[in-house]
Coordinates of C-alpha atoms in Angstrom, one line a residue:
X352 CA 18.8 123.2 -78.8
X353 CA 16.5 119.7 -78.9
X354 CA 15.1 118.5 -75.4
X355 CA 17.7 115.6 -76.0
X356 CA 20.6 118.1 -75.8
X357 CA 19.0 119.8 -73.2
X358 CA 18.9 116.9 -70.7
X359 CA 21.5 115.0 -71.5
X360 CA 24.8 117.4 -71.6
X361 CA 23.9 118.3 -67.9
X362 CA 23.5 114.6 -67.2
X363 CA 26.9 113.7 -69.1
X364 CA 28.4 116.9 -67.0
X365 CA 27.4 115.8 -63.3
X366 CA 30.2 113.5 -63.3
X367 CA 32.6 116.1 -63.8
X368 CA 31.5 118.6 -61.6
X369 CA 31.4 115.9 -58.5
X370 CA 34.5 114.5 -59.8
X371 CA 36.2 117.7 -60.2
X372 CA 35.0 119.1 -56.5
X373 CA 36.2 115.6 -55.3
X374 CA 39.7 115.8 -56.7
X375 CA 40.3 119.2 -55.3
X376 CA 39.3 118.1 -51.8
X377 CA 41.7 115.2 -51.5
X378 CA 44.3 116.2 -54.4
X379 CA 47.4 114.9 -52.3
X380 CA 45.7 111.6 -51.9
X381 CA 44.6 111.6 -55.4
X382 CA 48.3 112.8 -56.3
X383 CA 50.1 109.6 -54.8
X384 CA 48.2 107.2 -57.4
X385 CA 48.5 109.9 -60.7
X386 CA 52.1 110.2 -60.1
X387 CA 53.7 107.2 -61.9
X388 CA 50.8 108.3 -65.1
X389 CA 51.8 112.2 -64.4
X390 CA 55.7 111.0 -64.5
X391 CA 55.2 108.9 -68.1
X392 CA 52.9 112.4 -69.5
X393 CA 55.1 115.0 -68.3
X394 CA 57.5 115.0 -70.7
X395 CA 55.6 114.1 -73.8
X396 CA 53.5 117.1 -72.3
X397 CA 57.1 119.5 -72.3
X398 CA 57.5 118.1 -75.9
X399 CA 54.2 118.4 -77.2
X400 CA 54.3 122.4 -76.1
X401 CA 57.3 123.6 -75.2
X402 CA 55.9 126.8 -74.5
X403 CA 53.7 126.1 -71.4
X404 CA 55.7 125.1 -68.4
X405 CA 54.2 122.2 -66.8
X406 CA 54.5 121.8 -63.0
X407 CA 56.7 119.3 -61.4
X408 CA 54.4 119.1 -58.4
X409 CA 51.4 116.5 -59.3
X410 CA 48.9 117.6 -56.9
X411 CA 49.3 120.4 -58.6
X412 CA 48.5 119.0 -61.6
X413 CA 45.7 117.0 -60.1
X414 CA 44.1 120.5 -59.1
X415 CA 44.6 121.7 -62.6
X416 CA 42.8 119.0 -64.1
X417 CA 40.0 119.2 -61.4
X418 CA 39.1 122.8 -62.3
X419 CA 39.7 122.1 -66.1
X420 CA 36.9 119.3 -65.9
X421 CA 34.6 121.3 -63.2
X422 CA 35.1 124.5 -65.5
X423 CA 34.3 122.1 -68.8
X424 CA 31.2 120.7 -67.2
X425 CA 29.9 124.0 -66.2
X426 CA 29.5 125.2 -69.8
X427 CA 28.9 121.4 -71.0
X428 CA 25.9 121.7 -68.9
X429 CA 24.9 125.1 -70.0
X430 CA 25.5 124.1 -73.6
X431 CA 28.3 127.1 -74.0
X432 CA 30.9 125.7 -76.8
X433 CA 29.6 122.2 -76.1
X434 CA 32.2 120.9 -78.7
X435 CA 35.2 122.4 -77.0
X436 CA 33.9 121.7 -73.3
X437 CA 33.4 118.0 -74.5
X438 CA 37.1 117.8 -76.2
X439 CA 38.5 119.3 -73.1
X440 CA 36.4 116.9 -70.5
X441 CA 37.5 114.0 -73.1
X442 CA 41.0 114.8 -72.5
X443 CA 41.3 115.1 -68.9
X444 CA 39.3 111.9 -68.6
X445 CA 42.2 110.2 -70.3
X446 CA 45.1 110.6 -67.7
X447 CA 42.3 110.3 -65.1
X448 CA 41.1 106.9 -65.9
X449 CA 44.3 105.4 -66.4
X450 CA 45.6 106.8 -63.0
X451 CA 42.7 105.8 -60.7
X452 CA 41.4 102.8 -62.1
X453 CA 44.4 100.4 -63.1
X454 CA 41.9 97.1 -62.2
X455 CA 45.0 95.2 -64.1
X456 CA 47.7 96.0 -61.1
X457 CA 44.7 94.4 -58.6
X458 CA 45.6 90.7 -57.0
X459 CA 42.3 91.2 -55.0
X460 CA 39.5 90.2 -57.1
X461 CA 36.7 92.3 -55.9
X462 CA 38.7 95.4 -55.5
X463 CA 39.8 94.4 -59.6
X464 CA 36.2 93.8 -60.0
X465 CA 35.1 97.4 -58.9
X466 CA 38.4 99.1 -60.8
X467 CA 37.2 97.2 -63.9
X468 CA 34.0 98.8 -63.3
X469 CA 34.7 102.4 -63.3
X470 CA 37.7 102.0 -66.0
X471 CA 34.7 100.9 -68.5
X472 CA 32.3 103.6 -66.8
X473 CA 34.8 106.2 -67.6
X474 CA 35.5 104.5 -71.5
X475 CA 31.5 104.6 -71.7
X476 CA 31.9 108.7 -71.1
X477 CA 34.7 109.0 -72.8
X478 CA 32.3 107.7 -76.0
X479 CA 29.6 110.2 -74.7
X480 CA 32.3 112.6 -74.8
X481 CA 33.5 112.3 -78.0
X482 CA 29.9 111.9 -79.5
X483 CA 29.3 115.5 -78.1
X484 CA 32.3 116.4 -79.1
X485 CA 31.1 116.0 -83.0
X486 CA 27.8 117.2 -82.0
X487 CA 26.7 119.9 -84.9
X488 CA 23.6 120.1 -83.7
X489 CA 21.6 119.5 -87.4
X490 CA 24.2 122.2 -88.9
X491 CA 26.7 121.4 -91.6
X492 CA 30.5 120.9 -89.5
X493 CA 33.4 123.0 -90.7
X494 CA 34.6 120.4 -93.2
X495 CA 31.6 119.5 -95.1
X496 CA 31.4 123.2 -95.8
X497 CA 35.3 123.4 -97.0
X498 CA 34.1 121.0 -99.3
X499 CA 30.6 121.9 -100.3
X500 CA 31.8 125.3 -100.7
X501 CA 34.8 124.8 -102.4
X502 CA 32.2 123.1 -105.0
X503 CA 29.5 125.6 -105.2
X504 CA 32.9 128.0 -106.0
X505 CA 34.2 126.4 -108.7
X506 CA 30.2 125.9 -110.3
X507 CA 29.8 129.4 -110.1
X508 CA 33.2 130.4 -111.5
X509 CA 32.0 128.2 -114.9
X510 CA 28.7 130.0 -114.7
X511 CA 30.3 133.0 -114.8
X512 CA 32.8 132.2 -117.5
X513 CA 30.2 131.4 -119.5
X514 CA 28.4 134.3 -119.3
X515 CA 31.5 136.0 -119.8
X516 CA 31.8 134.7 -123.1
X517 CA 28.3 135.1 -124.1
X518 CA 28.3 138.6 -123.2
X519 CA 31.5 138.8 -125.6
X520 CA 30.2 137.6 -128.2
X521 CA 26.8 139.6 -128.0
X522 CA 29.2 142.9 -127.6
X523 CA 31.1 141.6 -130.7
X524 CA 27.9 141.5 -132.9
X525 CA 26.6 144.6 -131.7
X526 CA 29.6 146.1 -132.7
X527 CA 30.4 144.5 -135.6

């Protein structure tokens, strides 16, 4: 891991892990303004996967996301499956954003001021985010080596047809 990585996945992390602690503390406060976004996400949530039974209750749901991100940004920061800590941070920031910082449902302008503030801060991670997210680290991603393997398969399947053929025809002269 580069020095770069090193500093800066903790640094992208910190927010999460205060965030996270934060949300758990005063999840039924925090629950009054993510109900109208939990309300609109619940059941394209039920849709999307039938199979998990998501709770009705939003501080609930407010918890869950709070230890999702503190969990997320405990092995961001530790560089543990950086990819899928990033894509899981990304998405909880989503439904978080949207449901605490609504600057556009302000009259007051300096409290729209400081909403507009933190809805960009949390955009501005969410980009962090989804740069770590496709983070390879110098190594070749998943899909270049479909495709860069798919290629060297298909090169060495002539190769060996060739051979094939000369070796046929050097066993037909021997023979013949």
């Amino acid at each position: 891991m580069t020095a770069t990585r090193l500093i800066a996945r903790p640094l992208l992390a910190s927010t999460f892990v205060f965030g996270g602690v934060n949300a758990l503390r005063n999840a039924p406060a925090l629950a009054a303004k993510a109900k109208p976004v939990a309300d609109r996400l619940r059941p394209m949530l039920q849709k999307t996967v039938p199979q998990v039974k998501i709770p009705e209750d939003t501080v609930t749901l407010v918890r869950i996301n709070a230890v999702a991100q503190i969990l997320a940004a405990g092995t961001l920061a530790r560089g543990r499956a950086p990819r899928l800590s990033s894509t899981v941070l990304a998405a909880s920031l989503l439904p978080t954003t949207v449901a605490g910082h609504q600057f556009w449902n302000e009259s007051d302008p300096s409290v729209r001021t400081n909403q507009q503030i933190h809805f960009f801060k949390n955009l501005s991670m969410l980009g962090g985010l989804l740069l770590a997210a496709v983070d390879t680290e110098g190594q070749p991603g998943v899909a270049w080596r479909a495709k860069h393997g798919a290629t060297a398969a298909r090169r060495q399947a002539r190769h060996l047809a060739r051979q094939a053929k000369l070796e046929a025809r050097l066993a037909a002269k021997s023979i013949g």
